[in-house]
XYZ file of C-alpha atoms in Angstrom:
628
model
C 34.797 8.188 24.760
C 33.032 7.011 27.857
C 32.003 9.596 30.421
C 34.025 8.569 33.616
C 32.534 10.689 36.123
C 29.360 12.589 36.757
C 31.479 15.511 37.803
C 33.262 15.713 34.406
C 30.064 15.123 32.537
C 28.238 17.910 34.430
C 30.529 20.424 32.774
C 29.248 19.311 29.262
C 25.541 20.005 30.125
C 24.033 23.260 29.103
C 20.631 24.996 28.579
C 18.687 23.346 25.728
C 16.284 24.269 23.036
C 12.654 23.385 23.535
C 12.183 22.916 19.740
C 12.356 20.601 17.912
C 11.112 17.968 20.165
C 13.356 14.688 20.274
C 16.925 15.015 19.611
C 18.800 17.445 17.294
C 22.479 18.298 16.819
C 23.342 21.961 16.528
C 26.728 23.661 16.761
C 28.534 20.813 18.467
C 25.674 20.193 20.936
C 23.185 17.325 21.091
C 19.915 18.819 22.249
C 17.254 16.689 23.989
C 13.544 17.998 24.293
C 10.607 16.119 25.573
C 7.034 16.956 26.429
C 5.575 15.971 29.826
C 1.953 16.370 30.376
C 0.929 17.805 33.800
C 4.219 19.250 34.500
C 5.654 15.997 35.825
C 9.438 15.925 36.620
C 11.589 14.709 33.698
C 14.930 13.122 33.256
C 17.205 11.922 30.427
C 18.301 8.413 30.964
C 21.703 7.481 29.309
C 22.868 3.964 28.791
C 26.302 2.988 27.423
C 26.175 0.516 24.530
C 28.278 -1.992 26.146
C 26.613 -2.090 29.440
C 23.094 -3.214 30.622
C 22.572 -0.746 33.511
C 21.653 2.837 33.449
C 24.837 4.883 33.335
C 23.324 8.213 34.181
C 20.083 9.917 35.011
C 20.039 13.657 34.260
C 17.102 15.712 35.502
C 15.908 18.380 33.126
C 16.534 21.837 34.712
C 13.259 23.644 35.533
C 14.541 26.878 34.026
C 14.634 25.113 30.625
C 11.007 24.462 30.674
C 8.556 26.153 28.187
C 4.914 25.091 28.860
C 5.136 21.333 29.301
C 8.399 21.020 27.281
C 11.737 20.266 28.923
C 15.049 20.573 27.310
C 18.760 20.264 27.829
C 21.969 20.146 25.762
C 25.123 18.056 25.956
C 28.201 19.532 24.426
C 30.633 17.089 22.441
C 28.201 14.286 22.990
C 29.514 10.938 21.707
C 26.253 9.821 20.081
C 27.765 6.662 18.620
C 28.534 5.335 22.119
C 25.279 5.917 23.887
C 21.537 5.038 23.846
C 18.823 6.889 25.723
C 15.180 7.036 26.999
C 13.274 9.647 28.885
C 11.897 9.323 32.405
C 8.614 11.125 33.112
C 7.419 10.962 36.575
C 8.349 7.480 37.597
C 7.911 5.824 34.189
C 10.683 5.345 31.690
C 9.469 5.952 28.076
C 10.652 6.002 24.536
C 11.350 9.295 22.786
C 8.291 9.449 20.309
C 10.686 11.223 17.845
C 13.592 8.727 18.144
C 15.234 7.947 14.764
C 16.393 4.511 16.059
C 14.960 1.889 18.381
C 17.144 -0.820 19.958
C 15.910 -3.920 21.670
C 13.535 -5.240 19.063
C 16.008 -6.727 16.564
C 14.179 -10.158 16.441
C 10.617 -10.151 14.962
C 7.962 -11.789 17.125
C 10.134 -12.350 20.155
C 9.221 -10.776 23.497
C 11.979 -8.324 24.438
C 14.539 -9.801 26.642
C 15.035 -7.008 29.075
C 18.655 -6.286 29.804
C 19.161 -6.261 33.579
C 18.011 -2.977 34.678
C 17.506 -1.824 31.034
C 14.557 -1.271 28.621
C 13.918 -0.899 24.955
C 16.076 2.045 24.086
C 16.378 4.896 21.741
C 19.372 5.457 19.517
C 20.851 7.951 17.132
C 20.615 7.732 13.426
C 23.532 8.762 11.197
C 22.222 11.628 9.077
C 25.115 11.461 6.325
C 24.243 9.237 3.431
C 25.414 9.400 -0.205
C 22.132 9.351 -2.216
C 24.198 9.805 -5.496
C 21.817 12.264 -6.869
C 18.608 10.343 -5.961
C 15.363 12.092 -5.968
C 11.731 10.993 -5.686
C 10.454 9.957 -9.207
C 7.175 11.975 -9.183
C 5.377 9.468 -11.642
C 1.816 10.886 -12.261
C -1.051 8.979 -10.940
C -2.325 8.043 -14.435
C 0.988 6.371 -15.203
C 1.385 4.557 -11.938
C 0.612 0.828 -11.209
C 0.756 0.165 -7.528
C 1.843 -3.001 -5.765
C 1.180 -3.349 -1.989
C 3.246 -5.507 0.193
C 4.104 -6.560 3.795
C 8.046 -6.394 4.136
C 8.255 -9.654 6.149
C 5.469 -11.673 4.321
C 6.782 -10.695 0.756
C 9.987 -12.715 1.041
C 9.869 -14.796 4.331
C 8.731 -18.025 2.648
C 11.696 -20.493 1.739
C 10.373 -20.407 -1.811
C 11.325 -16.653 -2.220
C 14.875 -17.792 -2.931
C 16.270 -14.487 -1.620
C 19.306 -14.357 0.712
C 17.852 -11.876 3.146
C 14.358 -13.014 3.876
C 11.707 -10.795 5.405
C 13.757 -7.682 5.189
C 14.254 -4.427 3.213
C 17.145 -6.118 1.440
C 14.835 -8.932 0.433
C 12.651 -6.407 -1.462
C 15.703 -5.181 -3.350
C 16.545 -8.738 -4.274
C 13.036 -8.963 -5.815
C 13.468 -5.790 -8.087
C 13.825 -8.007 -11.238
C 10.464 -9.714 -10.443
C 8.723 -6.354 -9.927
C 10.142 -5.153 -13.139
C 9.047 -8.243 -15.017
C 5.521 -7.810 -13.679
C 5.382 -4.242 -14.790
C 4.584 -2.293 -11.578
C 6.274 1.027 -10.998
C 5.253 1.789 -7.405
C 5.331 -0.440 -4.220
C 3.595 0.521 -1.126
C 4.778 -0.933 2.132
C 2.350 -1.755 5.070
C 3.734 -0.031 8.295
C 7.468 -0.510 8.291
C 8.437 2.004 11.098
C 9.024 0.633 14.581
C 6.152 -0.940 16.248
C 5.691 -3.511 19.027
C 4.292 -6.646 17.345
C 3.748 -8.357 20.721
C 0.075 -8.478 21.830
C -1.349 -10.180 24.960
C -4.017 -12.627 24.098
C -6.496 -10.644 26.208
C -5.956 -7.572 24.213
C -6.148 -9.577 20.989
C -9.796 -10.474 21.820
C -9.635 -13.630 23.721
C -12.548 -14.679 25.960
C -13.432 -17.338 28.411
C -10.790 -20.066 28.975
C -8.413 -18.421 26.500
C -8.530 -15.151 28.542
C -7.343 -17.019 31.541
C -3.946 -17.702 29.791
C -3.710 -14.102 28.761
C -0.973 -13.177 31.189
C 1.023 -16.240 30.327
C 1.113 -15.995 26.576
C 1.110 -13.560 23.743
C 0.252 -13.341 20.042
C 1.437 -11.221 17.264
C 0.271 -8.037 15.420
C 2.285 -8.384 12.247
C 0.626 -5.651 10.427
C 1.525 -2.824 12.736
C -1.736 -0.930 12.963
C -1.223 0.488 16.439
C 1.005 3.037 18.130
C 4.510 3.208 16.853
C 7.838 4.866 16.846
C 7.036 6.723 13.530
C 10.500 8.143 12.829
C 12.438 4.909 13.045
C 12.605 2.104 10.411
C 11.596 -1.211 11.909
C 14.784 -2.901 13.221
C 13.587 -6.346 12.612
C 12.915 -5.795 8.952
C 16.597 -5.125 8.479
C 19.007 -7.726 7.506
C 21.891 -5.653 8.872
C 22.370 -3.808 12.208
C 21.674 -0.475 10.543
C 18.088 -0.300 9.350
C 18.318 3.328 8.507
C 21.076 2.747 5.899
C 19.333 -0.410 4.579
C 16.058 1.428 4.068
C 17.766 4.171 2.191
C 19.705 1.571 0.006
C 16.363 0.068 -0.734
C 14.673 3.258 -1.828
C 17.809 4.293 -3.917
C 17.811 0.865 -5.605
C 14.131 0.990 -6.474
C 14.452 4.467 -7.842
C 17.254 3.435 -10.067
C 14.954 0.865 -11.566
C 12.112 3.343 -12.151
C 10.106 2.088 -9.108
C 8.417 4.408 -6.728
C 7.935 3.583 -2.972
C 5.437 4.777 -0.437
C 4.564 3.645 3.121
C 1.323 3.452 5.050
C 1.239 5.314 8.283
C -1.389 4.432 10.949
C -2.058 7.300 13.341
C -4.347 6.218 16.386
C -6.852 8.769 17.792
C -5.088 11.321 19.811
C -1.886 11.476 17.883
C -0.590 14.953 17.917
C -0.821 16.973 14.643
C 2.823 18.340 15.058
C 4.073 14.787 15.322
C 2.211 13.623 12.233
C 3.567 16.523 10.150
C 7.087 16.207 11.348
C 6.937 12.378 10.696
C 5.825 12.715 7.151
C 8.376 15.479 6.352
C 11.110 13.220 7.991
C 10.357 10.362 5.750
C 10.117 12.402 2.555
C 13.318 14.354 3.356
C 15.438 11.760 4.945
C 14.224 8.698 3.158
C 13.111 10.085 -0.294
C 9.653 8.435 -0.074
C 7.573 8.946 -3.082
C 4.220 8.598 -1.270
C 2.436 8.457 2.060
C -0.623 6.502 2.670
C -2.418 7.993 5.710
C -4.563 5.813 7.883
C -6.322 6.680 11.149
C -9.417 8.298 12.705
C -8.262 11.873 13.454
C -5.889 12.502 10.578
C -5.931 16.301 9.664
C -5.944 15.571 6.014
C -6.512 19.126 4.890
C -3.648 20.525 6.964
C -1.195 17.793 5.725
C -2.280 18.193 2.213
C -1.617 22.010 2.340
C 2.084 21.486 3.544
C 4.401 22.860 0.884
C 7.093 20.326 1.609
C 4.720 17.534 0.714
C 3.292 19.224 -2.275
C 5.125 16.937 -4.773
C 4.707 13.735 -2.552
C 1.821 11.380 -3.255
C -0.620 11.708 -0.414
C -3.159 9.015 -0.141
C -6.192 8.973 2.133
C -9.825 7.883 2.398
C -10.888 11.290 1.212
C -9.360 14.836 1.120
C -11.329 18.001 1.525
C -10.223 19.241 -2.007
C -12.259 22.306 -1.953
C -10.542 23.567 1.249
C -6.952 22.488 0.091
C -7.412 24.178 -3.294
C -9.676 27.128 -2.760
C -11.512 28.615 -5.872
C -10.356 25.548 -8.003
C -6.771 26.528 -8.077
C -5.445 23.073 -8.867
C -1.689 22.458 -8.418
C 0.857 21.648 -11.268
C 1.406 18.205 -9.759
C -1.585 16.224 -8.643
C -0.377 14.680 -5.524
C -3.584 13.820 -3.527
C -5.513 10.630 -4.009
C -8.681 8.989 -2.638
C -7.801 5.647 -1.270
C -10.965 3.702 0.109
C -12.964 0.574 -0.534
C -15.524 2.051 -2.715
C -14.176 0.480 -5.971
C -13.668 -2.889 -4.059
C -17.212 -3.127 -2.945
C -18.749 -2.179 -6.288
C -16.272 -4.238 -8.338
C -16.794 -7.331 -6.160
C -20.611 -7.193 -6.333
C -20.328 -6.775 -10.060
C -17.920 -9.642 -10.456
C -20.230 -12.178 -8.680
C -23.199 -10.972 -10.720
C -25.296 -8.924 -8.239
C -28.268 -6.835 -9.759
C -28.303 -3.180 -10.369
C -24.571 -2.670 -10.334
C -23.816 -1.346 -13.894
C -24.300 2.372 -12.988
C -21.970 2.032 -10.019
C -19.380 -0.062 -11.819
C -19.058 2.093 -14.921
C -18.773 5.128 -12.752
C -15.963 3.486 -10.787
C -14.139 2.385 -13.986
C -14.368 5.954 -15.451
C -13.628 7.878 -12.257
C -10.553 10.229 -12.383
C -11.279 13.523 -10.806
C -9.155 16.573 -11.505
C -8.488 17.519 -7.849
C -7.228 14.294 -6.687
C -6.392 10.702 -8.066
C -8.229 7.607 -7.113
C -6.675 4.340 -6.040
C -8.605 1.324 -7.450
C -8.219 -2.176 -5.806
C -10.392 -5.239 -5.466
C -8.265 -6.825 -2.711
C -5.909 -5.419 -0.026
C -4.164 -6.908 3.006
C -7.368 -6.680 4.959
C -9.816 -9.300 3.681
C -9.636 -12.216 1.253
C -6.850 -12.808 -1.183
C -8.190 -12.717 -4.793
C -8.025 -16.510 -4.935
C -9.966 -16.906 -1.689
C -12.450 -14.289 -2.979
C -13.610 -16.625 -5.675
C -13.112 -19.775 -3.551
C -14.954 -19.002 -0.246
C -18.407 -17.608 0.493
C -17.500 -17.063 4.259
C -14.425 -16.259 6.257
C -12.459 -19.158 7.997
C -10.448 -17.388 10.647
C -10.376 -20.366 13.181
C -6.480 -20.281 12.992
C -6.611 -16.909 14.705
C -7.954 -18.348 17.963
C -10.951 -16.077 18.221
C -13.654 -18.637 17.395
C -13.997 -17.012 13.970
C -15.436 -13.817 15.422
C -12.682 -11.519 14.063
C -12.577 -10.190 10.465
C -15.298 -8.587 8.401
C -18.443 -10.545 7.466
C -18.969 -8.246 4.420
C -16.734 -9.924 1.835
C -18.905 -9.760 -1.201
C -17.332 -13.102 -2.417
C -18.613 -16.132 -4.232
C -17.060 -19.623 -4.212
C -18.195 -20.508 -7.624
C -20.116 -23.552 -6.259
C -17.779 -25.191 -3.812
C -16.539 -23.931 -0.479
C -12.659 -23.989 -0.477
C -10.355 -26.125 -2.545
C -12.078 -28.096 -5.317
C -10.914 -30.773 -7.840
C -13.861 -30.137 -10.086
C -12.630 -29.007 -13.543
C -15.648 -26.621 -14.011
C -15.092 -24.926 -10.658
C -11.437 -24.560 -11.166
C -11.818 -22.997 -14.722
C -14.533 -20.599 -13.470
C -12.285 -19.375 -10.673
C -9.443 -18.890 -13.113
C -11.810 -16.701 -15.336
C -13.164 -14.752 -12.333
C -9.655 -14.002 -11.195
C -8.803 -12.590 -14.732
C -11.985 -10.762 -14.723
C -11.014 -9.104 -11.387
C -7.657 -8.073 -12.567
C -9.256 -6.683 -15.781
C -11.710 -4.557 -13.684
C -8.762 -3.061 -11.822
C -6.104 -2.641 -14.720
C -8.680 -1.328 -17.118
C -9.952 1.420 -14.786
C -9.108 4.996 -15.486
C -7.804 5.497 -11.799
C -4.605 4.229 -10.474
C -4.646 0.420 -10.261
C -3.465 -1.282 -7.105
C -2.524 -4.902 -6.799
C -1.794 -6.595 -3.449
C 1.242 -8.849 -3.551
C 0.669 -12.544 -4.032
C -2.659 -12.089 -5.914
C -0.843 -12.508 -9.102
C 0.675 -15.765 -7.855
C -2.708 -17.055 -6.691
C -1.908 -16.757 -2.981
C -4.417 -18.435 -0.698
C -4.895 -17.891 3.023
C -7.319 -20.777 3.083
C -10.324 -18.429 3.713
C -8.591 -16.332 6.493
C -9.652 -12.714 5.758
C -7.905 -11.220 8.943
C -4.437 -12.708 8.974
C -3.080 -9.949 11.189
C -1.501 -12.468 13.707
C -0.209 -15.047 11.239
C 3.500 -15.096 10.859
C 3.742 -18.421 8.910
C 2.695 -19.994 5.600
C -0.732 -18.548 5.927
C 0.571 -14.985 5.394
C 3.820 -15.557 3.662
C 3.793 -15.434 -0.108
C 4.567 -18.916 -1.666
C 6.672 -18.244 -4.789
C 6.375 -21.754 -6.205
C 4.391 -21.275 -9.425
C 1.820 -23.854 -10.284
C 0.630 -23.989 -14.020
C -2.407 -22.059 -13.102
C -0.432 -19.418 -11.156
C 1.904 -18.979 -13.972
C -1.223 -18.423 -16.315
C -2.544 -15.704 -13.980
C 0.836 -14.042 -13.619
C 1.299 -13.855 -17.407
C -2.244 -12.482 -17.881
C -1.608 -9.738 -15.346
C 1.810 -9.000 -16.740
C 0.501 -8.591 -20.313
C -2.473 -6.607 -19.067
C -0.199 -4.213 -17.282
C 1.933 -3.799 -20.459
C -1.183 -3.075 -22.576
C -2.313 -0.389 -20.187
C 0.997 1.308 -20.103
C 1.381 1.175 -23.906
C -1.904 2.732 -24.489
C -2.550 6.148 -22.918
C -6.330 6.043 -23.880
C -6.547 3.372 -21.063
C -5.090 5.712 -18.430
C -6.021 9.296 -19.338
C -4.757 12.353 -17.457
C -8.238 13.815 -17.138
C -11.630 12.122 -16.435
C -13.548 11.023 -19.433
C -16.573 13.144 -20.268
C -18.753 10.757 -22.356
C -18.873 13.533 -24.996
C -17.502 14.226 -28.432
C -15.882 17.457 -27.370
C -13.234 17.233 -30.108
C -16.013 17.120 -32.794
C -14.200 14.024 -34.324
C -17.334 11.841 -34.718
C -16.773 9.850 -31.447
C -17.033 10.664 -27.799
C -14.046 9.922 -25.601
C -16.114 7.116 -23.915
C -19.304 5.479 -25.030
C -21.590 2.634 -23.758
C -22.910 -0.176 -25.855
C -25.137 -3.301 -25.529
C -27.082 -5.483 -28.093
C -27.316 -2.271 -30.025
C -24.391 -0.061 -30.735
C -24.480 3.238 -28.739
C -27.139 2.078 -26.402
C -26.050 0.789 -23.033
C -28.453 -1.346 -21.214
C -28.463 -0.114 -17.584
C -31.680 -1.780 -16.387
C -31.386 -3.205 -12.811
C -31.401 -6.775 -14.168
C -28.525 -6.036 -16.666
C -25.157 -7.453 -15.896
C -23.297 -6.684 -19.160
C -22.068 -3.552 -20.749
C -19.648 -2.604 -23.572
C -17.327 0.426 -23.180
C -15.540 1.857 -26.118
C -12.673 4.230 -25.623
C -11.749 6.473 -28.618
C -8.087 6.635 -29.475
C -8.396 10.124 -31.032
C -8.363 11.525 -27.530
C -4.922 10.222 -26.451
C -1.449 10.511 -28.023
C 1.120 7.741 -27.800
C 4.816 8.434 -27.103
C 5.439 9.246 -30.851
C 2.598 11.762 -30.866
C 0.321 9.540 -32.849
C -3.449 8.860 -32.239
C -3.909 5.873 -29.930
C -5.946 2.761 -31.057
C -9.596 2.381 -30.261
C -10.637 -0.063 -27.443
C -13.888 -1.907 -26.796
C -14.181 -3.657 -23.390
C -17.159 -6.057 -23.171
C -17.943 -6.898 -19.532
C -20.490 -9.854 -19.092
C -20.848 -10.901 -15.640
C -24.103 -12.745 -16.307
C -24.257 -16.478 -16.094
C -25.310 -16.834 -19.726
C -23.572 -15.340 -22.832
C -24.575 -12.173 -24.505
C -24.164 -10.464 -27.865
C -22.505 -7.027 -28.132
C -22.899 -4.707 -30.966
C -19.658 -3.062 -32.338
C -19.575 0.491 -33.383
C -18.187 1.117 -36.967
C -14.533 2.249 -36.821
C -12.866 4.837 -38.871
C -11.766 3.748 -42.319
C -8.788 1.460 -42.259
C -9.292 0.047 -38.786
C -10.824 -3.192 -37.788
C -11.772 -4.807 -34.436
C -9.388 -7.452 -33.149
C -9.479 -9.530 -30.001
C -6.691 -8.625 -27.596
C -7.877 -10.444 -24.567
C -10.637 -12.888 -23.672
C -10.787 -14.256 -20.115
C -12.891 -17.246 -21.331
C -10.073 -18.430 -23.488
C -8.132 -20.892 -21.475
C -6.144 -22.261 -24.452
C -4.027 -19.085 -24.958
C -4.190 -17.922 -21.281
C -6.755 -15.266 -22.263
C -4.296 -13.026 -24.062
C -2.987 -12.469 -27.577
C 0.454 -10.973 -28.501
C 0.555 -7.596 -30.099
C 0.333 -7.972 -33.838
C -1.204 -11.513 -33.642
C -4.668 -10.481 -32.426
C -7.294 -12.364 -34.402
C -9.928 -10.210 -36.167
C -13.544 -10.286 -35.229
C -15.467 -12.099 -37.917
C -18.394 -9.907 -38.600
C -17.080 -6.469 -37.278
C -20.680 -5.679 -36.309
C -21.345 -8.138 -33.547
C -19.553 -10.365 -31.071
C -20.776 -13.045 -28.690
C -19.194 -12.868 -25.232
C -19.422 -15.919 -23.065
C -20.782 -15.907 -19.529
C -18.737 -14.288 -16.708
C -16.269 -12.940 -19.229
C -14.244 -9.873 -20.023
C -13.256 -9.375 -23.744
C -10.879 -6.654 -24.868
C -11.100 -5.656 -28.424
C -8.590 -3.370 -30.118
C -9.398 -1.210 -33.168
C -6.374 -0.580 -35.429
């Protein structure tokens, strides 16, 4: 039904409700509410879907105003035929609470304004058959996270998916995710944002700045203001991003995979908008988790919200004492610390820095009771894992900012040659270091996080700030080389080992005590003498033993013992092995220096350690022993 005349339409308008802000449908009436700072005059702009020009401008009545919020209602409004914006003063703006955004259907293309039109807001269909779907609520200790960028994940031709760079593309890769063994994916911002930046705003200077008004570049990551309630239209293969996103979530859940998304809230974002946004995505899209990012995020307030109490909330640090006064911890641990602490310490230990054992062993053991901890050694921001062991310095020239952008604190080591190398010794060392890095993350007691592509040896050729790259630099190349297959297999097997053995991912933090009086502490440190860890500043090696008596397997049996020898020194070291309970012997489960078998031995085929008292671990190597 098209509204033929303003006279007929006027009879459909009625007083509105000032809350909730945005649009809402109640008792046959579409309600519009908008906040206008400074009491500026406001109007609702309506567009018919089939026409470019403004069909109608409806001023908000002054009598509907409460504070700086205006409202009006339209009875029997045909939402499927119309789009809308708000006009505040003389400026036409998007509704910050809009559930759909129209006009940005093609990623990376400047909006081609319809004659007399703008990017517009749309109405999302609320009805969806979830078929009994609910968030999975996998505990942090059982979660293995996998971060990805929706477009970069499947955009490369080698992805071999039909719907490249979209939510559907992710569902097509579910078999891959299951083969790898991850059970939680985290999306970089996938709500609506404007990826077009002027060159001047992107940091151009001098001659480049003169071209700023004539050209643009991309912000593919989405860390800026956004339309937080709407899935990104250009990430959808269909014309309905709302349904496509829900389909993706439901399919992931059916295969036992959780999904979370990162939200970046710039300074000045309203608290009410943040809270409503998070609730909206949890209730309307069944998100399992939210990664909060921004300067002024009211972490304590959001963490205390009862609707979000069983949703994973991840942030750089929550005020746990305020959220849980008097230590009253919740039944479901939903908060988690998500910062670069593990990354910095693990990278420094990996490259052999002095005085890192205390920090590294603390990071590996850490698993506080009040919140989880997300452990990663790479992320979207910085080097890929392959580049971490291939470059000493960043190489961001492709970004067009004279290599000034991106962090200079990479804590990387190129293994002797900057960039690609054909030297066998360099290539073998890099392979070993990548396996070492994955071992750090996947054998830590916190929740491990892998960034997509690292398991496939993705390289960005030294670019540690690929925010503006929508090309082969950022897109994952799925063509597996022999080396990439070896790394993938190592990661896959290490994830399986972790998930099979609860002693490697305990519910509570390890105490380094024999509190069960079983003859062994839950965790102990060892060096060239058993039970004596060498924590001197010059030491770069340590052995960690995990006692299986403190964890029960799925059939309620005691778990196996594990001894993880970390030697990040450039010379080999001997490690003393503690005596196991009668009937158990030490066997080698993994050895990152063993290139012949890819570094991993199949369960049941692990070779026994010869002496059972001492083992030699090669330079820059992680060795995993299993006692069974």
